[in-house]
Coordinates of C-alpha atoms in Angstrom, one line a residue:
X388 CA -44.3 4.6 -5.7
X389 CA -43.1 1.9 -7.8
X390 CA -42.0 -1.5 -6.2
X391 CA -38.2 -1.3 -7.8
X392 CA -37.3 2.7 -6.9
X393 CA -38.7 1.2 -2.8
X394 CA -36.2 -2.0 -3.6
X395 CA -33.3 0.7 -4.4
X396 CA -33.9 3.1 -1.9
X397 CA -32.9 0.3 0.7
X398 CA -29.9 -0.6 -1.2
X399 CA -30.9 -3.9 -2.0
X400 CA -29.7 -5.1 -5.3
X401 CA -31.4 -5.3 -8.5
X402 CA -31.4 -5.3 -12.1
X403 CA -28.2 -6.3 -12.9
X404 CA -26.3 -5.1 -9.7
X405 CA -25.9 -8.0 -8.4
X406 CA -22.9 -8.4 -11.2
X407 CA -21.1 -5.7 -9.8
X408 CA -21.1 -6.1 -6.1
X409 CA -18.5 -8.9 -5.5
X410 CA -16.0 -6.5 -7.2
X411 CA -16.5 -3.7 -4.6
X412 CA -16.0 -6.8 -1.7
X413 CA -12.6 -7.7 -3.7
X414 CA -11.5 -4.1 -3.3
X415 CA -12.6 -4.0 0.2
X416 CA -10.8 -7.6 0.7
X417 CA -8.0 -5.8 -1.1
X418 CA -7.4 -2.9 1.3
X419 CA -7.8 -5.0 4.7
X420 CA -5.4 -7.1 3.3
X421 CA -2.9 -4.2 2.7
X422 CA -3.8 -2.5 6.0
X423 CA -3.0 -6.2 8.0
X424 CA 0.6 -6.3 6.2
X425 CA 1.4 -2.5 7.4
X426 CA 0.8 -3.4 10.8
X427 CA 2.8 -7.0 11.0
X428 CA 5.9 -5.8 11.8
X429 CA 4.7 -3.4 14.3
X430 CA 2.5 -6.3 16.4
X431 CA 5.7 -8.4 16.1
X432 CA 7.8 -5.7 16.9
X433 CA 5.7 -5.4 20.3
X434 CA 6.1 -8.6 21.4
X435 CA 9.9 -8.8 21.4
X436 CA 11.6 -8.0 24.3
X437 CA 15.3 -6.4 25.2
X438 CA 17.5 -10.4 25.0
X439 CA 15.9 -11.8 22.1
X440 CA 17.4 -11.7 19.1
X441 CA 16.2 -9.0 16.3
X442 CA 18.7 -9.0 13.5
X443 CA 15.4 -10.2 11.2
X444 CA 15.0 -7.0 11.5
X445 CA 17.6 -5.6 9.9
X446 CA 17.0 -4.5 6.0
X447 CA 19.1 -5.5 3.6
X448 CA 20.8 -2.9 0.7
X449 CA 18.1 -3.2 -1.8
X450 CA 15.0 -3.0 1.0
X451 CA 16.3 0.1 2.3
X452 CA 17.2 2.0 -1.2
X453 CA 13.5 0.7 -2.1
X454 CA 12.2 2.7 0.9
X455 CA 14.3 5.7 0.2
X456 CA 13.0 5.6 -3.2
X457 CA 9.2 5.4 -1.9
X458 CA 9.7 8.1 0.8
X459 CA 11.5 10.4 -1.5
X460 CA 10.1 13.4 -3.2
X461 CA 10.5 11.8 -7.6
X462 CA 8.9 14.3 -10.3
X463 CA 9.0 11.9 -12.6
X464 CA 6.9 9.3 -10.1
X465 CA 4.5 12.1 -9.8
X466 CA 3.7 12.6 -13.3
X467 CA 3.2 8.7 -14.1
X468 CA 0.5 9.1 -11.1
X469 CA -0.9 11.7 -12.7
X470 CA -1.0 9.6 -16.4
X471 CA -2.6 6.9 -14.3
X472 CA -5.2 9.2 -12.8
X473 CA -6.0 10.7 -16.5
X474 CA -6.1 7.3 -18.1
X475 CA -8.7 6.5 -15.3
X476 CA -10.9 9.5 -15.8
X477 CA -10.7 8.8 -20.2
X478 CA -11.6 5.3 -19.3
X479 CA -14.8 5.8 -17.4
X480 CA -15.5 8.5 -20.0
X481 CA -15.1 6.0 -22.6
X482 CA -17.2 3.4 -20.6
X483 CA -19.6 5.9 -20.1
X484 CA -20.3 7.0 -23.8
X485 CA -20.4 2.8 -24.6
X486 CA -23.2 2.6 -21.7
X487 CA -25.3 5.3 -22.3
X488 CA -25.1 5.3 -26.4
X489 CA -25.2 1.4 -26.5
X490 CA -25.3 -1.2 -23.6
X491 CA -23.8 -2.6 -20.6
X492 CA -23.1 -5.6 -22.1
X493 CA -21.2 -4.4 -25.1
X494 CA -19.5 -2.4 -22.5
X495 CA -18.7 -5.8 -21.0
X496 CA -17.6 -7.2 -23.9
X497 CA -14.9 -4.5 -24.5
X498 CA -13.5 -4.7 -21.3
X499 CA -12.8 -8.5 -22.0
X500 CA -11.2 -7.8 -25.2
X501 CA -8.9 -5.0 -23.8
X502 CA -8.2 -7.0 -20.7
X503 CA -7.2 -9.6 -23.1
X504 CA -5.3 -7.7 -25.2
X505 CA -3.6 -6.2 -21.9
X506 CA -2.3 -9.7 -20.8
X507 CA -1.0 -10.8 -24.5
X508 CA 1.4 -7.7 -24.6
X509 CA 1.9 -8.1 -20.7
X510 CA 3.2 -11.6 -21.5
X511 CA 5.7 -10.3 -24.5
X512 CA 7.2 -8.0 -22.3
X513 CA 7.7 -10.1 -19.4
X514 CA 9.3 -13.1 -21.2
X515 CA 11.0 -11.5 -23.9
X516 CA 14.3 -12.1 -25.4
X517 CA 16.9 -9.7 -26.9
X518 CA 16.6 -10.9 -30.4
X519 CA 12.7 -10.7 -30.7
X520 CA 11.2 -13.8 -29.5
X521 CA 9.8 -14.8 -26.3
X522 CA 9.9 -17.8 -24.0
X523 CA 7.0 -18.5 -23.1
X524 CA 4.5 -20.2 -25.3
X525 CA 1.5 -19.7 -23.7
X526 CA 0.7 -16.0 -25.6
X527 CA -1.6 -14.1 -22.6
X528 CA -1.3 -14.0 -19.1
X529 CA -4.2 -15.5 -16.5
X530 CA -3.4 -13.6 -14.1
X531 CA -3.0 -10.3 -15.5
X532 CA -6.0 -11.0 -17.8
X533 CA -8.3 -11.8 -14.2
X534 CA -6.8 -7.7 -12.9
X535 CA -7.0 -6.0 -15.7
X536 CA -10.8 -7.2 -16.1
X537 CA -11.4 -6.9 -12.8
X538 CA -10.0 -3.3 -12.7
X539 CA -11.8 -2.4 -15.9
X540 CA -15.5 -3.9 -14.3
X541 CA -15.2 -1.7 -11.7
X542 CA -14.5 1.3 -13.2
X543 CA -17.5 0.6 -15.1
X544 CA -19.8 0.3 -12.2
X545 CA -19.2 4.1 -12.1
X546 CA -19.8 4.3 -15.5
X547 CA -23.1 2.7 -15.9
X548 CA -24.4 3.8 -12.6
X549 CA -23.4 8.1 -14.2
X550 CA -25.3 6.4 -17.5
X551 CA -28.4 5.3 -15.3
X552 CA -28.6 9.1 -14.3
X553 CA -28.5 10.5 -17.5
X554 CA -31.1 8.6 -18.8
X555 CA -33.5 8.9 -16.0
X556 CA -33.1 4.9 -14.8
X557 CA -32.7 4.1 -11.4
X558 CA -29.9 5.2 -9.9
X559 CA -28.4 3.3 -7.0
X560 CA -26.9 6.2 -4.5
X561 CA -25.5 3.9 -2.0
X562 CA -23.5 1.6 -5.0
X563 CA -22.3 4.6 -6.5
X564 CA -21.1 6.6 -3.3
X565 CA -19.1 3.1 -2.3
X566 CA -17.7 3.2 -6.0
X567 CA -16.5 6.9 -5.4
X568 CA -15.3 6.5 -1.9
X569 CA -13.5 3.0 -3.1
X570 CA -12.1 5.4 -6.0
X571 CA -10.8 8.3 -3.7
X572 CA -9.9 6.4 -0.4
X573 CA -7.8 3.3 -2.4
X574 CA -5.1 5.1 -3.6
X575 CA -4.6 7.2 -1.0
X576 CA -5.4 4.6 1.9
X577 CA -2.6 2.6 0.0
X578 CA 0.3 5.6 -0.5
X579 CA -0.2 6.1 3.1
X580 CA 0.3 2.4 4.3
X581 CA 3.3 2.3 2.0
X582 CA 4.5 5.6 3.1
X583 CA 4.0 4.5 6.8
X584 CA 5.7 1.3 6.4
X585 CA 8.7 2.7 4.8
X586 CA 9.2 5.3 7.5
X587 CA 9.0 2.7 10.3
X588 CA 11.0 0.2 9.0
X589 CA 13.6 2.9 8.1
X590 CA 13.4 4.6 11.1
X591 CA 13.8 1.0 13.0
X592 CA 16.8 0.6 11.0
X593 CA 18.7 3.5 11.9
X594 CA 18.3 3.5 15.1
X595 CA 19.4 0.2 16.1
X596 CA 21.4 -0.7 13.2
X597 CA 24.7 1.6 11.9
X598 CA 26.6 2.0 8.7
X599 CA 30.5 1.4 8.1
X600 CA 32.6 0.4 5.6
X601 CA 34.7 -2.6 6.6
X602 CA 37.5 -4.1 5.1
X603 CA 39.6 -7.4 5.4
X604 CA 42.8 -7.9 4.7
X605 CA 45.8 -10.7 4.8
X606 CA 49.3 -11.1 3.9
X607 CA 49.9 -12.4 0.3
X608 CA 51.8 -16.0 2.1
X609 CA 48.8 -16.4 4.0
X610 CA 45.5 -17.3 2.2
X611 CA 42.8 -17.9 4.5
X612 CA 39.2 -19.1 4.0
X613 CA 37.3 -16.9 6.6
X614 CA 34.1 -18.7 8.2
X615 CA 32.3 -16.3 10.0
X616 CA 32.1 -12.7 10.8
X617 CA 29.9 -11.3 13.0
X618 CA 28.9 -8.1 14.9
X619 CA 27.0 -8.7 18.2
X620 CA 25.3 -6.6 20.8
X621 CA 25.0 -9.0 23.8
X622 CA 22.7 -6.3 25.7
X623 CA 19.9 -6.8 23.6
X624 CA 20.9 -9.6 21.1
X625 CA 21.0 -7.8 17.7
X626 CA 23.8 -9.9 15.7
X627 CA 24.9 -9.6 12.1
X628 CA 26.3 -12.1 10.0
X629 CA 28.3 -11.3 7.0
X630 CA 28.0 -12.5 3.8
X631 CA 31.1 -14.3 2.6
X632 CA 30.5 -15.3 -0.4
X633 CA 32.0 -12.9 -2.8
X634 CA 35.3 -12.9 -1.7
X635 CA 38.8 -11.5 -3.4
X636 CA 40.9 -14.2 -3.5
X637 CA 44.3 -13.3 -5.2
X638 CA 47.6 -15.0 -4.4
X639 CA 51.3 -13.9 -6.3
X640 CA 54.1 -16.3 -6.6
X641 CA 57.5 -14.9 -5.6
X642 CA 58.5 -14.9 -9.3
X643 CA 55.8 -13.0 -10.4
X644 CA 56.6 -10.2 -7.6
X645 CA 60.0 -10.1 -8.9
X646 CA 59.0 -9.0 -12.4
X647 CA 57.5 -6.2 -10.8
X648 CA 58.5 -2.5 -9.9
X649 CA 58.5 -1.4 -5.9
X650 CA 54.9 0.0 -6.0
X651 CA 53.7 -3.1 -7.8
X652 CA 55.3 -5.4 -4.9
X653 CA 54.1 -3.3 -2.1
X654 CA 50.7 -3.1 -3.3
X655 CA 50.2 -6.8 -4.0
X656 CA 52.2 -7.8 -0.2
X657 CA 48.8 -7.3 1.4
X658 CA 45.5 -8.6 -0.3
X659 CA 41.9 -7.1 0.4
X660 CA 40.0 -10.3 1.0
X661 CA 36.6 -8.2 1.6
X662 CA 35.5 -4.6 1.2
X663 CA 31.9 -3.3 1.5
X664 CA 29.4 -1.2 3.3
X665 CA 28.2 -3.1 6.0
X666 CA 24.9 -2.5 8.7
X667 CA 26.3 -3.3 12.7
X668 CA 24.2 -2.8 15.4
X669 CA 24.1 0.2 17.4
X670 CA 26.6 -0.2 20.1
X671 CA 28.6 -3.4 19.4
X672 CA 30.4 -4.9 22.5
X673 CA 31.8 -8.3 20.4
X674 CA 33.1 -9.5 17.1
X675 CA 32.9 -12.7 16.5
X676 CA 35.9 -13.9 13.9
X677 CA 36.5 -17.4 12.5
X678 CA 38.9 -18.7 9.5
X679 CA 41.2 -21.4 8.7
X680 CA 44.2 -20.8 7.8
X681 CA 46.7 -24.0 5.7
X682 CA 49.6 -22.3 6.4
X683 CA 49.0 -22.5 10.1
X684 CA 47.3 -25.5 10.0
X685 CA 44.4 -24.5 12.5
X686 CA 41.2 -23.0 12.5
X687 CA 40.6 -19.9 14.2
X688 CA 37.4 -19.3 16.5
X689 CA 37.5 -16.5 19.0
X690 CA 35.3 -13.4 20.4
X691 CA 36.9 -10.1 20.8
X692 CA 36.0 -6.9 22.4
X693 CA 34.8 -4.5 20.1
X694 CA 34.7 -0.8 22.0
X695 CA 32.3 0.4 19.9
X696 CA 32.2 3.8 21.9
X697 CA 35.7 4.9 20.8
X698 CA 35.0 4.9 17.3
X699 CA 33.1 8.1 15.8
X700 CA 30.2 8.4 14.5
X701 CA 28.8 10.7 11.9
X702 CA 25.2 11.7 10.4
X703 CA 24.9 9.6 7.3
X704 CA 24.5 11.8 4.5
X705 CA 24.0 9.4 2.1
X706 CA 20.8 8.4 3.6
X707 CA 19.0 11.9 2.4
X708 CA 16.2 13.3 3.2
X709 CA 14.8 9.5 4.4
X710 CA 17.6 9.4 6.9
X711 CA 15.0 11.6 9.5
X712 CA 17.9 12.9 11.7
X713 CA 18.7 8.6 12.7
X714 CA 20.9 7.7 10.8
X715 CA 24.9 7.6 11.6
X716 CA 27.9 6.0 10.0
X717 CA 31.1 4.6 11.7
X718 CA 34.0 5.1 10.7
X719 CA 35.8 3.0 8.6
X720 CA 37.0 -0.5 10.1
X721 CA 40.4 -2.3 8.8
X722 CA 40.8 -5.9 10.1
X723 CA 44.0 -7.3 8.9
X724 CA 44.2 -11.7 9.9
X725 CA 47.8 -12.4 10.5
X726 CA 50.0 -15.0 11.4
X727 CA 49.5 -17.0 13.9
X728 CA 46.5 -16.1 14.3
X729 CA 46.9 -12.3 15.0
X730 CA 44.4 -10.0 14.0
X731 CA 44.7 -5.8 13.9
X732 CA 42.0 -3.5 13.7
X733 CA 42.4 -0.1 11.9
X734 CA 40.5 2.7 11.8
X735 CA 41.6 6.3 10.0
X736 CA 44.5 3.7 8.9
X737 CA 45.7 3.9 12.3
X738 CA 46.0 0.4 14.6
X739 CA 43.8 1.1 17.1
X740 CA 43.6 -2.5 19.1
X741 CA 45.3 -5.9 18.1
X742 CA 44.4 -9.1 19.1
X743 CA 46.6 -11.9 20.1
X744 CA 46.2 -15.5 21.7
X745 CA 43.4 -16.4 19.3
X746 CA 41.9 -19.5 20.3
X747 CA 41.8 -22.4 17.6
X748 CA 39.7 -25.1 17.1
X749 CA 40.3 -28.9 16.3
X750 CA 38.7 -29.7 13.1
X751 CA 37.9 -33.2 11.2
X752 CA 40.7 -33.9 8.5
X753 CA 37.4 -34.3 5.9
X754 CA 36.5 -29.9 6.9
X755 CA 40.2 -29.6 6.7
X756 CA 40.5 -30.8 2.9
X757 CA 36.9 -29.4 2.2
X758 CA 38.3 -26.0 2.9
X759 CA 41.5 -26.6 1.6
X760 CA 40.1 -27.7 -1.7
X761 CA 37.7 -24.3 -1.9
X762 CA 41.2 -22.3 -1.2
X763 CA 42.9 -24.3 -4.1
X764 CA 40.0 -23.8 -6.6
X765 CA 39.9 -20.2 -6.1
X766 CA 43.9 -19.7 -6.0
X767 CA 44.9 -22.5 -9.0
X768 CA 41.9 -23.2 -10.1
X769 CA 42.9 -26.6 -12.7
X770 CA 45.8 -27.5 -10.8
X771 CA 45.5 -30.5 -8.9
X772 CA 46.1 -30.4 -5.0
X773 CA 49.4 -31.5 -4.9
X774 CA 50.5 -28.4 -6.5
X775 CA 48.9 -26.3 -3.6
X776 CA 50.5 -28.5 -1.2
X777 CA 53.5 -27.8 -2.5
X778 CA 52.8 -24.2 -2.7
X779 CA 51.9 -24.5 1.3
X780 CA 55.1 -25.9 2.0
X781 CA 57.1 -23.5 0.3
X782 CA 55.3 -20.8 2.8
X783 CA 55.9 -22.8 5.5
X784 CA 59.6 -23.8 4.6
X785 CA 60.3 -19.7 3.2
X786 CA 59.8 -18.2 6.6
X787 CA 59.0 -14.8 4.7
X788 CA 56.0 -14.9 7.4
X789 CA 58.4 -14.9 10.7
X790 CA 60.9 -12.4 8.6
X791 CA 57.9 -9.8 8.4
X792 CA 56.5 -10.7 11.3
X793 CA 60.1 -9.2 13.1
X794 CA 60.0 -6.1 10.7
X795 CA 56.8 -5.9 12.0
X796 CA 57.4 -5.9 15.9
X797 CA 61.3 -3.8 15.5
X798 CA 61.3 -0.4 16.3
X799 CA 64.3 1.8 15.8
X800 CA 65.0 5.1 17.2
X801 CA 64.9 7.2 13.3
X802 CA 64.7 10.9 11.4
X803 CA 64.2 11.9 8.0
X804 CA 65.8 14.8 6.4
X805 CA 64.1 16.3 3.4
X806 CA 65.7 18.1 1.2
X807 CA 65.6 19.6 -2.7
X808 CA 62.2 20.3 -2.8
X809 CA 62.7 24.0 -1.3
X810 CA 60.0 25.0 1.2
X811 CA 57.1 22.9 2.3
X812 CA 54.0 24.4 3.7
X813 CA 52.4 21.0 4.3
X814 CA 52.5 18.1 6.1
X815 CA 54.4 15.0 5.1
X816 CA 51.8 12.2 5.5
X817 CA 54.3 8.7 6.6
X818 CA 53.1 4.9 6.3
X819 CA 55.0 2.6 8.9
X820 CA 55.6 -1.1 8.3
X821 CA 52.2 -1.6 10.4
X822 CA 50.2 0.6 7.8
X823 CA 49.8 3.3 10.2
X824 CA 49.4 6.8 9.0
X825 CA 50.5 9.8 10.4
X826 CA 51.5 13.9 9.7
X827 CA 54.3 15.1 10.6
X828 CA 56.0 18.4 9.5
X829 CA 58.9 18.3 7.7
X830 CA 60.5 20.0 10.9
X831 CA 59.1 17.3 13.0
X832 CA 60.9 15.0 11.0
X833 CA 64.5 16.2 11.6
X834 CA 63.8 15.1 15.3
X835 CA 64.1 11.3 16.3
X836 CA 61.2 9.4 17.1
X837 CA 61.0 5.9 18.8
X838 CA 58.6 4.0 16.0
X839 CA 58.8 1.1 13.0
X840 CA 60.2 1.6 10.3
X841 CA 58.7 4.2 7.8
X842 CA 57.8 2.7 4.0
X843 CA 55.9 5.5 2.4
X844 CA 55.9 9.3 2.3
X845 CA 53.1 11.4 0.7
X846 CA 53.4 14.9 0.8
X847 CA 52.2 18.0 -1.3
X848 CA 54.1 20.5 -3.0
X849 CA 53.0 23.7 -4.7
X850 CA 54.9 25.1 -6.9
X851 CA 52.8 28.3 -8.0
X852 CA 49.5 29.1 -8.0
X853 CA 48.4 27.5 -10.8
X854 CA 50.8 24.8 -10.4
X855 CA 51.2 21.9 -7.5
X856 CA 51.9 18.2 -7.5
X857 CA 51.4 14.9 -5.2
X858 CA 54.9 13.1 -4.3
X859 CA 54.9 9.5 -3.0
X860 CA 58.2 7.9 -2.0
X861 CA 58.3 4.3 -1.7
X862 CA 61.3 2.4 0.6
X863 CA 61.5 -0.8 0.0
X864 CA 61.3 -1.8 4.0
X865 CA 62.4 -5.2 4.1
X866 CA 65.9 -3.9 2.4
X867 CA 65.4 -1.3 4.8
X868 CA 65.3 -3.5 7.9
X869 CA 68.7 -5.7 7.0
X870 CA 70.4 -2.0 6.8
X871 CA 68.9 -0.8 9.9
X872 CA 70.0 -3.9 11.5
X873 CA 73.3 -4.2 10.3
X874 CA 73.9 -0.6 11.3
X875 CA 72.6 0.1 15.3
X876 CA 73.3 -4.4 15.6
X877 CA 69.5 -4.7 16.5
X878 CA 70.2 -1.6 19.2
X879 CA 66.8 0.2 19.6
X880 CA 68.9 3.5 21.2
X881 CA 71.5 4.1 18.1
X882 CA 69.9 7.1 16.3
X883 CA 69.2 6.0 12.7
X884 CA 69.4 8.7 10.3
X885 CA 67.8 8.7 6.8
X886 CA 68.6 11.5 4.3
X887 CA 66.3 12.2 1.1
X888 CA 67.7 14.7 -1.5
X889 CA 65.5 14.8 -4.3
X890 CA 67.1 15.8 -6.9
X891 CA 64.4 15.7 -9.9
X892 CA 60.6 14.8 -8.8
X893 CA 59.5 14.8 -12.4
X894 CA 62.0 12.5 -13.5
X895 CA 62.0 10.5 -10.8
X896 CA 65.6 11.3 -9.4
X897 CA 66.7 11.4 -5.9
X898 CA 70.2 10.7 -3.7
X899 CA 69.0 8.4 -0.3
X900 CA 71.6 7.3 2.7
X901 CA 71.2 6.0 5.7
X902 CA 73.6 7.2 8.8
X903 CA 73.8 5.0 12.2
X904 CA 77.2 4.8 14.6
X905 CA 79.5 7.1 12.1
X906 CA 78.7 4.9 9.4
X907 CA 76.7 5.7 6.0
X908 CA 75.2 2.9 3.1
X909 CA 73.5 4.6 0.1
X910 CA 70.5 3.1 0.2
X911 CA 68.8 2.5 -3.5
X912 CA 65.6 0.6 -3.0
X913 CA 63.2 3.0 -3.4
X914 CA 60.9 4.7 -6.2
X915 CA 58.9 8.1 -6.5
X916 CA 55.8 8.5 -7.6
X917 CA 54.3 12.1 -9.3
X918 CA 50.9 12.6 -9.6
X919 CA 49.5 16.3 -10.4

């Protein structure tokens, strides 16, 4: 027995394999590397315990679309795997037929010429502009040249080692069955580790963290700059912080209300500052709120109760077939800032808790301006600060804020009668001054009830089979109010009596009066809105 064929039955290299080797350690290096990041979080997951904080847990938006999109069943990710698997097998056939009908080294020498080649159009791509050029002026990649290479070398350890056999040489059975296993057990070692990682993190997500959609809202005459918002579980110290950065800041001048029609003003009386779905933790005992307000003069600190077990919650169907039976969605969460610091929170657009006696905290007259001057750039941007000083003052000085404020708090003993629309099967669907919504039949209406003042009705009519359409009357409620007032004198037990005849609901035409102490005023602020 020869000398070499003793050298390669013991796996010791020789002959050239000694060029080959430290690309099957990278690989190796390469998947303990990938196995060590899987099992991170878990270890650090081990080591908290229940009172430490763990909102670095929580994923953000695009982390957890990007593990639905792993964990998800994609045909067209399947066939690209399948492309990459053929483009393997045609390149170790190519390297193959170079090996066997030539050399390894010109076999060598291609793979550095199509790594090459790899990294010039790799560096195009990446840096490329919409009107042809690129830039970047350094034409190739170094890093995607070193992969590519590196990935084509060892595909053609398999190569040369299938071209060793086929020629008789010596064949190296322990190189080539590393080579194969390296070939079968990376990709899958790796889909696993990514499919593993995805399901935990996911399945750590919707279990201690829950999905809602939460809105903020203030009055037009009271621009705030909110500071913090944030959802805490004080049991085990999960928090979330919201990012308020992208706010809605819109303010309307009273003369530019005035140009408007009833829906216009309603609508722009009550700003959404922020509206997105947002990640809480699962059971939430307090929200912390803070803003400063200029028309108060005072910024607003305080934590408030948040009964996080009266609220209902709902599998999440938008989390698919990833969601593994975990995840759950709140319902939806209105917080409307007031003044004086009062806040209400809504849910199903019904006040479910208020909170009053906010506490407010003494700030430097430097913070003051700083967040005075963010408020003014976003409301008159160019203008210079006197002009939203003045603009301050004239809230402060209007009083539009106590006015609404008393609309607000009044409640008056009221019934609607409906009439001219002939029989209705549904519901009429009323918005109070508050913005709470609630059905009531139009039978239910004809009897008194003890509440604030209505503003809107929304109710459905049918008018054959084929036929139906959406009616929305709008009362303008702060003409409402001085009416109301003037007829009961502010007395909460004088039945108030509105009558509706609609006369045309297509052309917008209906007859309204109010009745209180044997008087009547036709009342004419309103509008009707038709939508099929």
């Amino acid at each position: 027995m020869r000398p070499v064929a003793v050298l390669r039955s013991s796996g010791i290299p020789t002959n050239g394999d000694f060029l080959f080797y430290p690309v099957i350690w990278m690989q190796g290096c390469f998947l303990i590397y990938n196995f060590a990041c899987a099992q991170k979080s878990l270890l650090t997951n081990r080591k908290c315990r229940a009172g430490r904080p763990l909102k670095q847990y929580m994923l953000n938006e695009y982390e957890i679309e990007r593990c639905r999109y792993i964990l998800d069943f994609n045909l067209e990710r399947f066939w690209l795997r399948m492309a990459a698997l053929i483009t393997f097998a045609v390149i170790t056939l190519l390297q193959w037929l170079i090996v066997a009908g030539i050399s390894v080294f010109a076999a060598l020498a291609l793979d550095i010429v199509i790594a090459w080649v790899v990294s010039f159009y790799y560096q195009g791509l990446r840096h490329a502009t919409p009107n042809g050029g690129n830039t970047k002026h350094v034409r190739i990649s170094v890093t995607a040249f070193v992969v590519m290479l590196s990935a084509l070398w060892f595909i053609l350890i398999g190569a040369w080692q299938l071209a060793q056999l086929k020629k008789g040489g010596a064949f190296n059975k322990p190189l080539f069955a590393a080579w194969l296993s390296v070939c079968a057990a990376t990709p899958v070692l790796i889909l696993s580790i990514r499919y593993w990682r995805c399901h935990y993190r996911l399945r750590r997500q919707y279990r201690n963290y829950v999905r809602m959609h939460l809105h903020i809202y203030h009055d037009n005459d009271l621009p705030i700059v909110p500071a913090r918002v944030s959802f805490v579980n004080t049991v085990n110290g999960r928090s979330v912080n919201l990012d308020l950065k992208d706010l809605q800041y819109e303010y309307y001048s009273q003369e530019e209300l005035m140009t408007l029609g009833l829906s216009g003003r309603l609508h722009r009386e009550r700003h959404m500052l922020f509206g997105s779905p947002v990640y809480i933790p699962m059971h939430t005992d307090t929200l912390y709120l803070s803003w400063y307000s200029p028309v108060d003069g005072r910024y607003y600190s305080d934590a408030f109760p948040f009964p996080f077990e009266k609220f209902m919650l709902t599998p999440d169907t938008l989390a698919g077939a990833a969601g593994m039976g975990y995840a759950r969605r709140l319902a939806g969460i209105d917080l409307d800032i007031g003044f004086d610091g009062h806040v209400n929170l809504y849910s199903g657009n019904v006040m479910l808790f208020y909170y009053r006696k906010v506490a407010h905290v003494a700030l430097p007259q430097e913070q003051q301006d700083a967040y005075e001057d963010k408020l003014r750039q976003q409301l008159l941007p160019g203008y210079p600060a006197a002009a939203f000083t003045s603009l301050i003052n004239e809230i402060r000085t209007s009083e539009r804020l106590l006015r609404k404020r008393r609309i607000q708090e009044k409640r008056f003993l009221w019934k609607i009668t409906l009439t001219g629309l002939g029989h209705l099967r549904h519901s009429v669907t009323i918005t109070d001054v508050n913005c709470n919504c609630f059905d009531r039949s139009v039978t239910a209406l004809a009897t008194p009830v003890h509440w604030f003042l209505p503003q809107r009705l929304r109710l459905f009519k049918r008018v054959d089979e084929d036929h139906y359409f959406y009616l929305t009357i709008l009362l303008n409620y702060h003409e409402l109010y001085d009416v109301a007032m003037s007829l009961t004198a502010g007395d909460e037990a004088v039945p108030l009596h509105l009558s509706m005849n609609v006369i045309d609901a297509a052309g917008q035409e209906m007859e309204c009066s109010i009745h209180a102490a044997g008087q009547s005023v036709c009342f004419g602020e309103w509008q009707l809105l038709t939508t099929n």
